Short mmCIF file of C-alpha atoms and ligand atoms in Angstrom, two decimals:
data_model
loop_
_atom_site.label_atom_id
_atom_site.label_comp_id
_atom_site.label_asym_id
_atom_site.label_seq_id
_atom_site.Cartn_x
_atom_site.Cartn_y
_atom_site.Cartn_z
CA MET Q 1141 -5.26 -13.74 12.42
CA ASN Q 1142 -1.99 -13.58 10.55
CA ASP Q 1143 1.03 -15.79 10.70
CA ILE Q 1144 3.17 -12.78 9.86
CA LEU Q 1145 2.84 -9.19 10.91
CA PRO Q 1146 4.85 -7.45 8.23
CA ASP Q 1147 4.33 -4.02 9.72
CA GLN Q 1148 7.04 -5.02 12.18
CA THR Q 1149 9.61 -5.78 9.50
CA PRO Q 1150 12.25 -3.48 8.01
CA SER Q 1151 10.90 -4.35 4.53
CA PHE Q 1152 7.46 -3.07 5.47
CA GLN Q 1153 8.95 0.10 6.89
CA TYR Q 1154 11.00 0.56 3.72
CA LEU Q 1155 7.82 0.28 1.61
CA GLU Q 1156 6.03 2.65 3.97
CA ASN Q 1157 8.79 5.27 3.72
CA ARG Q 1158 8.96 5.05 -0.04
CA PHE Q 1159 5.16 5.28 -0.39
CA GLN Q 1160 5.08 8.35 1.83
CA GLN Q 1161 7.90 9.97 -0.16
CA VAL Q 1162 6.01 9.45 -3.43
CA ALA Q 1163 2.80 10.75 -1.82
CA LYS Q 1164 4.63 13.93 -0.88
CA ARG Q 1165 6.15 14.22 -4.34
CA TYR Q 1166 2.67 14.12 -5.89
CA GLY Q 1167 1.09 16.53 -3.38
CA TYR Q 1168 -1.08 14.00 -1.52
CA ARG Q 1169 -1.86 14.45 2.17
CA GLU Q 1170 -2.75 11.87 4.76
CA ILE Q 1171 -6.29 11.13 5.90
CA ARG Q 1172 -7.12 8.81 8.79
CA PHE Q 1173 -10.39 7.02 9.38
CA PRO Q 1174 -11.62 4.34 11.76
CA VAL Q 1175 -11.28 0.60 11.43
CA LEU Q 1176 -14.98 0.13 12.25
CA GLU Q 1177 -17.86 1.53 10.21
CA GLN Q 1178 -21.58 0.95 9.82
CA THR Q 1179 -21.98 -2.20 7.72
CA GLN Q 1180 -24.38 -0.28 5.53
CA LEU Q 1181 -21.54 1.92 4.26
CA PHE Q 1182 -19.81 -1.05 2.64
CA LYS Q 1183 -23.04 -2.55 1.32
CA ARG Q 1184 -23.93 0.72 -0.40
CA SER Q 1185 -20.48 1.27 -1.89
CA ILE Q 1186 -18.80 -2.06 -2.62
CA GLY Q 1187 -22.18 -3.59 -3.56
CA GLU Q 1188 -24.55 -6.12 -1.99
CA VAL Q 1189 -23.77 -8.82 -4.54
CA THR Q 1190 -19.99 -8.91 -4.32
CA ASP Q 1191 -17.72 -11.49 -2.72
CA ILE Q 1192 -16.55 -8.94 -0.16
CA VAL Q 1193 -20.03 -8.04 1.11
CA GLU Q 1194 -21.62 -11.46 0.66
CA LYS Q 1195 -18.93 -13.58 2.29
CA GLU Q 1196 -15.91 -11.70 3.56
CA MET Q 1197 -16.88 -9.01 6.04
CA TYR Q 1198 -16.37 -9.23 9.78
CA SER Q 1199 -19.72 -7.84 10.92
CA PHE Q 1200 -21.41 -7.77 14.33
CA ASP Q 1201 -24.15 -6.03 16.27
CA ASP Q 1202 -22.82 -3.67 18.92
CA ARG Q 1203 -24.50 -2.97 22.26
CA ASN Q 1204 -26.90 -0.49 20.65
CA GLY Q 1205 -27.92 -2.99 18.03
CA ASP Q 1206 -26.02 -1.13 15.27
CA ASN Q 1207 -24.51 -3.47 12.74
CA LEU Q 1208 -20.82 -2.61 12.34
CA SER Q 1209 -18.06 -4.08 10.19
CA LEU Q 1210 -14.30 -4.06 10.22
CA ARG Q 1211 -13.35 -2.19 7.06
CA PRO Q 1212 -12.60 -4.56 4.17
CA GLU Q 1213 -11.07 -1.71 2.13
CA GLY Q 1214 -10.38 2.01 2.42
CA THR Q 1215 -12.23 3.82 -0.36
CA ALA Q 1216 -15.72 3.81 1.16
CA SER Q 1217 -14.42 4.93 4.56
CA CYS Q 1218 -12.22 7.58 2.95
CA VAL Q 1219 -15.21 9.03 1.09
CA ARG Q 1220 -17.35 8.93 4.24
CA ALA Q 1221 -14.69 10.60 6.38
CA ALA Q 1222 -13.63 13.19 3.78
CA ASP Q 1223 -17.23 14.18 3.12
CA GLN Q 1224 -18.09 14.37 6.81
CA HIS Q 1225 -15.09 16.62 7.41
CA GLY Q 1226 -16.12 18.93 4.58
CA LEU Q 1227 -13.10 18.10 2.42
CA LEU Q 1228 -15.04 17.30 -0.74
CA PHE Q 1229 -17.46 20.19 -1.22
CA ASN Q 1230 -16.40 22.14 -4.34
CA GLN Q 1231 -12.80 21.15 -3.76
CA GLN Q 1232 -10.07 19.14 -5.32
CA GLN Q 1233 -8.33 16.80 -2.90
CA ARG Q 1234 -5.47 14.39 -3.12
CA LEU Q 1235 -5.50 12.09 -0.08
CA TRP Q 1236 -3.54 9.03 1.00
CA TYR Q 1237 -4.06 6.50 3.78
CA GLN Q 1238 -2.62 3.31 5.13
CA GLY Q 1239 -3.74 0.71 7.59
CA PRO Q 1240 -5.17 -2.72 8.22
CA MET Q 1241 -8.14 -4.06 6.26
CA PHE Q 1242 -10.11 -7.21 7.08
CA ARG Q 1243 -11.59 -9.84 4.78
CA HIS Q 1244 -12.66 -13.33 5.75
CA GLU Q 1245 -10.92 -15.06 2.85
CA ARG Q 1246 -9.19 -18.43 2.80
CA PRO Q 1247 -5.69 -17.56 4.03
CA GLN Q 1248 -2.69 -18.55 1.93
CA LYS Q 1249 0.62 -17.00 0.92
CA GLY Q 1250 -0.12 -13.40 -0.01
CA ARG Q 1251 -3.75 -13.59 1.14
CA TYR Q 1252 -4.57 -12.82 4.75
CA ARG Q 1253 -7.63 -12.01 6.81
CA GLN Q 1254 -5.95 -8.92 8.18
CA PHE Q 1255 -3.76 -7.19 5.64
CA GLN Q 1256 -2.32 -3.75 5.11
CA GLN Q 1257 -3.23 -1.40 2.31
CA PHE Q 1258 -1.66 1.85 1.20
CA GLY Q 1259 -4.10 3.85 -0.89
CA ILE Q 1260 -4.61 7.16 -2.63
CA GLU Q 1261 -7.88 8.87 -3.58
CA ALA Q 1262 -8.14 11.99 -5.78
CA PHE Q 1263 -11.40 13.96 -5.69
CA GLY Q 1264 -12.98 16.63 -7.87
CA MET Q 1265 -11.09 16.11 -11.13
CA ALA Q 1266 -12.66 15.02 -14.39
CA GLY Q 1267 -9.67 13.28 -15.92
CA PRO Q 1268 -8.29 11.55 -17.81
CA ASP Q 1269 -5.21 13.53 -16.72
CA ILE Q 1270 -5.85 12.65 -13.06
CA ASP Q 1271 -6.33 8.98 -14.02
CA ALA Q 1272 -2.93 9.10 -15.72
CA GLU Q 1273 -1.45 10.77 -12.64
CA VAL Q 1274 -2.90 8.14 -10.29
CA ILE Q 1275 -1.34 5.40 -12.41
CA GLN Q 1276 1.92 7.34 -12.71
CA PHE Q 1277 2.04 7.60 -8.91
CA SER Q 1278 2.03 3.81 -8.68
CA ALA Q 1279 4.59 3.48 -11.48
CA SER Q 1280 6.87 5.96 -9.66
CA LEU Q 1281 6.64 3.87 -6.53
CA TRP Q 1282 7.60 0.68 -8.40
CA ARG Q 1283 10.53 2.56 -9.92
CA ASP Q 1284 11.69 3.78 -6.50
CA LEU Q 1285 11.41 0.23 -5.17
CA ASP Q 1286 13.23 -1.16 -8.20
CA LEU Q 1287 10.27 -3.45 -8.95
CA GLY Q 1288 9.26 -1.91 -12.28
CA GLU Q 1289 10.46 -4.77 -14.43
CA TYR Q 1290 8.45 -7.34 -12.44
CA LEU Q 1291 5.07 -5.62 -12.68
CA THR Q 1292 2.62 -5.32 -15.57
CA LEU Q 1293 -0.11 -2.73 -15.76
CA GLN Q 1294 -3.45 -4.03 -17.01
CA ILE Q 1295 -6.17 -1.56 -17.90
CA ASN Q 1296 -9.75 -1.74 -19.10
CA ASN Q 1297 -12.70 0.53 -19.81
CA ILE Q 1298 -15.83 -0.69 -18.04
CA GLY Q 1299 -17.95 2.29 -19.18
CA GLY Q 1300 -20.28 4.53 -17.23
CA ALA Q 1301 -23.04 3.46 -14.84
CA GLU Q 1302 -25.68 3.89 -17.57
CA ASP Q 1303 -23.65 1.84 -20.04
CA ARG Q 1304 -23.32 -0.95 -17.54
CA LYS Q 1305 -27.04 -0.87 -16.75
CA LEU Q 1306 -27.84 -1.44 -20.44
CA TYR Q 1307 -25.18 -4.11 -20.66
CA ALA Q 1308 -26.48 -5.84 -17.52
CA GLN Q 1309 -29.97 -5.97 -19.07
CA ALA Q 1310 -28.60 -7.50 -22.25
CA LEU Q 1311 -26.51 -9.98 -20.26
CA THR Q 1312 -29.46 -10.99 -18.07
CA ALA Q 1313 -31.57 -11.57 -21.19
CA PHE Q 1314 -28.78 -13.70 -22.67
CA LEU Q 1315 -28.37 -15.70 -19.45
CA LEU Q 1316 -32.13 -16.25 -19.22
CA SER Q 1317 -32.14 -17.68 -22.70
CA ASN Q 1318 -29.41 -20.11 -21.61
CA VAL Q 1319 -30.65 -20.76 -18.10
CA ALA Q 1320 -30.66 -24.53 -18.44
CA ALA Q 1321 -26.88 -24.57 -18.85
CA LEU Q 1322 -26.19 -22.41 -15.77
CA ASP Q 1323 -25.32 -23.55 -12.25
CA ASP Q 1324 -27.10 -22.37 -9.08
CA ASP Q 1325 -24.58 -19.64 -8.41
CA ALA Q 1326 -25.00 -18.14 -11.87
CA ARG Q 1327 -28.80 -18.38 -11.62
CA ASN Q 1328 -28.74 -16.56 -8.29
CA ARG Q 1329 -26.56 -13.78 -9.63
CA MET Q 1330 -28.19 -13.51 -13.03
CA HIS Q 1331 -30.72 -10.95 -11.78
CA SER Q 1332 -28.93 -9.28 -8.88
CA ASN Q 1333 -25.48 -8.77 -10.46
CA PRO Q 1334 -25.21 -10.51 -13.83
CA MET Q 1335 -21.66 -9.24 -14.44
CA ARG Q 1336 -20.48 -11.37 -11.54
CA VAL Q 1337 -21.53 -14.43 -13.55
CA LEU Q 1338 -18.64 -13.57 -15.88
CA ASP Q 1339 -16.21 -14.54 -13.08
CA SER Q 1340 -17.69 -18.05 -12.78
CA LYS Q 1341 -15.09 -20.77 -12.28
CA ASN Q 1342 -17.48 -23.39 -13.73
CA SER Q 1343 -16.25 -24.44 -17.19
CA ALA Q 1344 -19.81 -25.26 -18.34
CA VAL Q 1345 -20.89 -21.70 -17.47
CA GLN Q 1346 -17.78 -20.30 -19.14
CA ALA Q 1347 -18.66 -22.25 -22.29
CA VAL Q 1348 -22.07 -20.54 -22.40
CA LEU Q 1349 -20.45 -17.14 -21.81
CA LYS Q 1350 -18.38 -17.39 -25.01
CA ASP Q 1351 -21.38 -16.07 -26.96
CA ALA Q 1352 -22.49 -13.56 -24.32
CA PRO Q 1353 -22.79 -9.87 -25.24
CA LYS Q 1354 -19.55 -7.94 -24.75
CA LEU Q 1355 -19.31 -4.97 -22.41
CA ALA Q 1356 -17.12 -3.11 -24.92
CA ASP Q 1357 -20.10 -2.94 -27.31
CA TYR Q 1358 -22.15 -1.05 -24.73
CA VAL Q 1359 -19.59 1.52 -23.65
CA SER Q 1360 -20.60 5.08 -24.60
CA GLU Q 1361 -18.65 7.25 -27.00
CA ALA Q 1362 -17.70 9.70 -24.22
CA SER Q 1363 -16.26 6.86 -22.18
CA VAL Q 1364 -14.32 5.50 -25.15
CA GLU Q 1365 -12.88 8.96 -25.76
CA HIS Q 1366 -11.86 9.33 -22.10
CA TYR Q 1367 -10.17 5.95 -22.22
CA SER Q 1368 -8.34 6.68 -25.51
CA GLU Q 1369 -7.04 9.92 -24.07
CA LEU Q 1370 -5.84 8.10 -20.93
CA LYS Q 1371 -3.96 5.60 -23.10
CA ARG Q 1372 -2.38 8.47 -25.05
CA LEU Q 1373 -1.26 10.15 -21.79
CA LEU Q 1374 0.19 6.91 -20.48
CA GLN Q 1375 2.18 6.45 -23.68
CA LEU Q 1376 3.34 10.05 -23.49
CA THR Q 1377 4.62 9.58 -19.95
CA GLY Q 1378 6.25 6.24 -20.72
CA VAL Q 1379 3.95 4.00 -18.66
CA ALA Q 1380 3.57 0.68 -20.49
CA TYR Q 1381 0.20 -1.09 -20.26
CA VAL Q 1382 -1.67 -4.13 -21.50
CA GLU Q 1383 -5.38 -3.91 -22.24
CA ASN Q 1384 -7.40 -6.66 -20.59
CA PRO Q 1385 -11.08 -6.65 -21.64
CA ARG Q 1386 -11.87 -9.17 -18.87
CA LEU Q 1387 -10.66 -6.88 -16.08
CA VAL Q 1388 -13.80 -5.78 -14.18
CA ARG Q 1389 -12.61 -5.57 -10.52
CA GLY Q 1390 -14.54 -7.05 -7.61
CA LEU Q 1391 -16.10 -3.84 -6.28
CA ASP Q 1392 -19.19 -2.21 -7.80
CA TYR Q 1393 -18.30 1.47 -7.53
CA TYR Q 1394 -16.01 1.78 -10.54
CA ASN Q 1395 -16.70 3.42 -13.90
CA ASN Q 1396 -14.68 4.11 -17.06
CA CYS Q 1397 -11.05 3.11 -16.57
CA VAL Q 1398 -9.96 0.45 -14.09
CA PHE Q 1399 -6.50 -0.99 -13.65
CA GLU Q 1400 -4.43 -3.58 -11.81
CA TRP Q 1401 -0.72 -4.15 -11.41
CA ILE Q 1402 0.13 -7.84 -11.74
CA THR Q 1403 3.28 -9.84 -11.09
CA ASP Q 1404 4.10 -13.45 -11.83
CA SER Q 1405 6.88 -13.50 -9.24
CA LEU Q 1406 4.43 -14.32 -6.40
CA GLY Q 1407 2.56 -17.34 -7.73
CA ALA Q 1408 -1.19 -17.23 -7.14
CA GLN Q 1409 -1.78 -13.87 -5.46
CA GLY Q 1410 -0.25 -11.83 -8.26
CA THR Q 1411 -2.32 -8.65 -8.01
CA VAL Q 1412 -0.39 -6.18 -5.90
CA CYS Q 1413 -2.43 -3.05 -6.62
CA GLY Q 1414 -5.82 -2.14 -8.07
CA GLY Q 1415 -7.89 0.94 -8.70
CA GLY Q 1416 -9.78 3.13 -11.12
CA ARG Q 1417 -12.38 5.88 -11.39
CA TYR Q 1418 -15.48 5.92 -9.23
CA ASP Q 1419 -17.36 9.08 -10.20
CA GLY Q 1420 -20.71 8.10 -8.68
CA LEU Q 1421 -19.65 6.97 -5.23
CA VAL Q 1422 -19.55 10.24 -3.30
CA GLU Q 1423 -23.10 11.09 -4.37
CA GLN Q 1424 -24.26 7.53 -3.79
CA LEU Q 1425 -23.06 7.85 -0.19
CA GLY Q 1426 -24.96 11.09 0.34
CA GLY Q 1427 -22.40 13.73 -0.72
CA LYS Q 1428 -22.56 16.27 -3.56
CA PRO Q 1429 -21.64 14.75 -6.95
CA THR Q 1430 -17.81 14.54 -6.89
CA LEU Q 1431 -15.59 12.92 -9.48
CA ALA Q 1432 -12.99 10.55 -8.08
CA ALA Q 1433 -10.19 8.10 -8.84
CA GLY Q 1434 -7.70 6.13 -6.79
CA PHE Q 1435 -5.94 2.87 -6.02
CA ALA Q 1436 -4.84 0.68 -3.14
CA LEU Q 1437 -1.86 -1.63 -2.92
CA GLY Q 1438 -1.47 -4.75 -0.81
CA ALA Q 1439 1.57 -4.21 1.41
CA GLU Q 1440 2.13 -7.90 2.26
CA ARG Q 1441 2.32 -8.86 -1.40
CA LEU Q 1442 4.83 -6.11 -2.12
CA VAL Q 1443 6.87 -7.03 0.95
CA LEU Q 1444 6.96 -10.64 -0.30
CA MET Q 1445 8.20 -9.36 -3.65
CA LEU Q 1446 10.79 -7.04 -2.12
CA ASP Q 1447 12.14 -9.81 0.09
CA SER Q 1448 12.17 -12.60 -2.47
CA LEU Q 1449 13.85 -10.38 -5.06
CA GLY Q 1450 16.32 -8.98 -2.51
CA LYS Q 1451 15.26 -5.40 -3.18
CA VAL Q 1452 15.51 -3.97 0.33
CA PRO Q 1453 18.87 -2.21 0.64
CA GLU Q 1454 21.08 -3.08 3.58
CA SER Q 1455 20.88 0.50 4.87
CA ALA Q 1456 17.07 0.24 5.16
CA ARG Q 1457 17.39 -2.86 7.32
CA ARG Q 1458 19.46 -0.87 9.78
CA SER Q 1459 17.79 1.45 12.25
CA VAL Q 1460 21.02 2.14 14.09
CA ASP Q 1461 24.27 3.19 12.45
CA ILE Q 1462 26.53 3.85 15.41
CA TYR Q 1463 26.71 2.36 18.91
CA LEU Q 1464 28.65 4.39 21.43
CA LEU Q 1465 30.35 2.33 24.14
CA VAL Q 1466 30.84 4.30 27.35
CA VAL Q 1467 33.29 2.30 29.44
CA GLY Q 1468 34.10 3.62 32.92
CA LYS Q 1469 32.22 5.91 35.29
CA GLN Q 1470 34.57 8.81 34.60
CA VAL Q 1471 33.60 9.12 30.93
CA VAL Q 1472 29.82 9.25 31.32
CA GLU Q 1473 29.65 13.02 30.89
CA GLN Q 1474 32.11 13.06 28.00
CA GLY Q 1475 30.18 10.21 26.41
CA LEU Q 1476 26.88 12.09 26.58
CA GLN Q 1477 28.50 15.17 25.07
CA LEU Q 1478 30.14 13.19 22.28
CA ALA Q 1479 26.86 11.42 21.46
CA GLN Q 1480 25.12 14.78 21.20
CA GLN Q 1481 27.83 16.21 18.94
CA ILE Q 1482 27.61 13.24 16.58
CA ARG Q 1483 23.79 13.46 16.47
CA ASP Q 1484 23.91 17.19 15.79
CA ARG Q 1485 26.40 16.75 12.97
CA PHE Q 1486 24.64 13.74 11.35
CA PRO Q 1487 20.91 14.22 11.95
CA ASP Q 1488 20.03 11.38 9.54
CA LEU Q 1489 22.09 8.75 11.34
CA GLY Q 1490 20.90 6.65 14.26
CA LEU Q 1491 23.18 6.56 17.29
CA ILE Q 1492 22.61 4.55 20.44
CA SER Q 1493 24.64 5.72 23.38
CA HIS Q 1494 25.19 2.95 25.91
CA CYS Q 1495 23.57 3.78 29.23
CA GLY Q 1496 23.83 2.14 32.61
CA GLY Q 1497 27.53 1.21 32.57
CA GLY Q 1498 28.89 -2.31 32.33
CA LYS Q 1499 31.97 -4.13 31.17
CA TYR Q 1500 33.53 -3.49 27.76
CA ASN Q 1501 32.71 -6.98 26.45
CA ASN Q 1502 29.06 -6.75 27.47
CA GLN Q 1503 28.72 -3.36 25.83
CA LEU Q 1504 30.40 -4.62 22.67
CA LYS Q 1505 27.97 -7.53 22.54
CA ARG Q 1506 25.07 -5.09 22.70
CA ALA Q 1507 26.70 -3.03 19.96
CA PHE Q 1508 26.79 -6.08 17.69
CA ASN Q 1509 23.20 -7.00 18.54
CA SER Q 1510 22.00 -3.50 17.73
CA GLY Q 1511 22.86 -4.03 14.05
CA ALA Q 1512 24.95 -0.84 13.96
CA ARG Q 1513 27.79 -0.57 11.44
CA LEU Q 1514 30.26 1.14 13.72
CA ALA Q 1515 31.09 1.29 17.40
CA VAL Q 1516 32.61 4.42 18.87
CA ILE Q 1517 34.37 3.55 22.10
CA ILE Q 1518 35.11 6.06 24.80
CA GLU Q 1519 36.94 4.46 27.70
CA GLY Q 1520 38.68 5.78 30.78
CA ASP Q 1521 38.92 5.47 34.52
CA GLY Q 1522 41.27 8.32 35.47
CA GLU Q 1523 40.46 11.81 36.75
CA GLU Q 1524 41.49 13.51 33.48
CA PRO Q 1525 39.11 13.68 30.52
CA VAL Q 1526 40.08 11.22 27.81
CA ALA Q 1527 41.66 12.63 24.65
CA THR Q 1528 41.01 9.85 22.14
CA VAL Q 1529 38.26 7.45 21.16
CA LYS Q 1530 38.32 4.26 19.14
CA ILE Q 1531 36.12 3.65 16.10
CA ARG Q 1532 35.55 -0.05 15.43
CA HIS Q 1533 33.86 -1.73 12.48
CA LEU Q 1534 31.15 -4.05 13.75
CA ASP Q 1535 31.93 -6.77 11.26
CA ASP Q 1536 34.17 -9.80 11.11
CA SER Q 1537 37.20 -7.63 10.28
CA GLY Q 1538 37.16 -6.06 13.74
CA GLU Q 1539 39.16 -3.22 12.16
CA SER Q 1540 39.54 -0.18 14.38
CA VAL Q 1541 41.25 3.22 14.51
CA SER Q 1542 42.03 5.65 17.29
CA VAL Q 1543 41.22 9.32 16.76
CA GLU Q 1544 41.41 12.54 18.75
CA ILE Q 1545 38.01 13.03 20.34
CA ALA Q 1546 37.60 16.35 18.50
CA ASP Q 1547 38.13 14.59 15.13
CA THR Q 1548 35.52 11.88 15.72
CA GLY Q 1549 32.95 13.51 13.42
CA ASP Q 1550 35.42 13.93 10.53
CA LYS Q 1551 36.58 10.35 10.82
CA LEU Q 1552 33.00 9.02 10.91
CA ALA Q 1553 32.15 11.07 7.83
CA GLU Q 1554 35.17 9.58 6.06
CA ILE Q 1555 34.37 5.99 7.02
CA LEU Q 1556 30.64 6.27 6.29
CA ASP Q 1557 31.33 8.23 3.12
CA ILE Q 1558 28.95 11.09 3.95
P1 HAM L 1787 -8.81 -4.30 -4.02
O1 HAM L 1787 -8.39 -4.75 -5.38
O2 HAM L 1787 -9.93 -5.02 -3.37
O3 HAM L 1787 -9.15 -2.76 -4.16
O4 HAM L 1787 -7.56 -4.35 -3.04
C1 HAM L 1787 -6.36 -3.67 -3.35
C2 HAM L 1787 -5.16 -4.58 -3.08
O5 HAM L 1787 -5.19 -5.05 -1.74
C3 HAM L 1787 -5.12 -5.84 -3.92
O6 HAM L 1787 -4.58 -5.59 -5.20
C4 HAM L 1787 -4.23 -6.74 -3.09
O7 HAM L 1787 -2.87 -6.47 -3.37
C5 HAM L 1787 -4.54 -6.32 -1.67
N1 HAM L 1787 -5.41 -7.33 -1.02
C6 HAM L 1787 -6.73 -7.48 -1.17
N2 HAM L 1787 -7.19 -8.50 -0.39
C7 HAM L 1787 -6.11 -9.01 0.25
C8 HAM L 1787 -5.90 -10.06 1.21
N3 HAM L 1787 -6.91 -10.81 1.67
N4 HAM L 1787 -4.64 -10.29 1.65
C9 HAM L 1787 -3.61 -9.55 1.21
N5 HAM L 1787 -3.74 -8.54 0.32
C10 HAM L 1787 -4.97 -8.26 -0.15
C11 HAM L 1787 -9.56 -1.97 -3.12
O8 HAM L 1787 -9.53 -2.31 -1.98
C12 HAM L 1787 -9.98 -0.58 -3.56
N6 HAM L 1787 -10.40 0.16 -2.37
C13 HAM L 1787 -8.86 0.12 -4.29
C14 HAM L 1787 -9.19 1.51 -4.72
C15 HAM L 1787 -8.84 2.66 -4.10
N7 HAM L 1787 -9.94 1.84 -5.75
C16 HAM L 1787 -10.05 3.16 -5.81
N8 HAM L 1787 -9.40 3.67 -4.81
#
């Protein structure tokens, strides 16, 4: 399905590690849920008249005749799973997840039919402090990844469900009075989901929409207050934003504040992260009324950014730091002991100890191929234990030093500056 599988790359693993670190820093814990769900779950949450549900889901009947779908996103499944496991009843929860999502879109750079999301969902908090925290979480991640200066936060207030109902009525009435100028798509959506008409790519339809009622005029006072307070909190915590009144998001479950992080360093697929509040969803899916907010980021798009901007540090590309060459049958035991001592002293380093014997040159070749920075070489064929080892830089310099075996750890610490 994909021409690249970024979950195999060091850049993906770097993003994954950083995301998990930030999740821990903010007190979020992991939740896992299946890749397959009842199709109905997504219809009831994302909305029947959305691109995702209308055209993009991978759905099929299973042997029992149940209609199942590969998850196109994580929020609906997260709510279903959290509620079923009793995590939402009268509780506050901060949960994170990661994994593949599936949408039958036209593939291009940054847009895939199987893609990875990292997401967070916070339950049981009225906000807007939790909304600010959710956004801050993402801003912290960009800072850790050194991507802050390439990303812009866009926010909007789309009002409550009631506000949008009133607005939808007004919009439908407006569209009806201009029906002659609409295309088939707009006419089809006019009744079922009139707000989707606003996304029309047809310039004739867009011309009509210039005079359409504005959502902002229908947003309740409570919602405006919530939104103003969120903006104040963002300013207070130094998170810059741009207000975009056209930002509505492509999923129906949102209310009040929604947001997206956008970059222009990727070309077309510039949205790397999106989210907002969705206070009605838990109840809509059969749970007790539970306030909620969250976001999900597209890992492939961030990996593209990290790679093209050269933001993955060399150390993150390396899974192995030291390769121990064990040359000669007589030093196998000493080699194993030395490897263990180095691992015990430097638990954060990766050390591969060569197993299975072989000539020096072959072992050295493997050391280079491993990507390690240093080779430690223990070599001997006599009866007596060897007293010294060699430490060799695995670079073009070929620089090496001999040290007493007991001083190996100190010398490594000096060379690696740890
Ligand atoms: P979404 O905006 O549909 O929101 O997706 C979130 C992110 O996933 C997007 O910003 C984008 O980076 C990435 N993405 C979406 N589709 C693709 C694709 N075909 N290929 C590559 N990347 C893609 C959600 O999914 C909501 N569940 C977010 C949320 C969580 N809202 C509240 N909590």
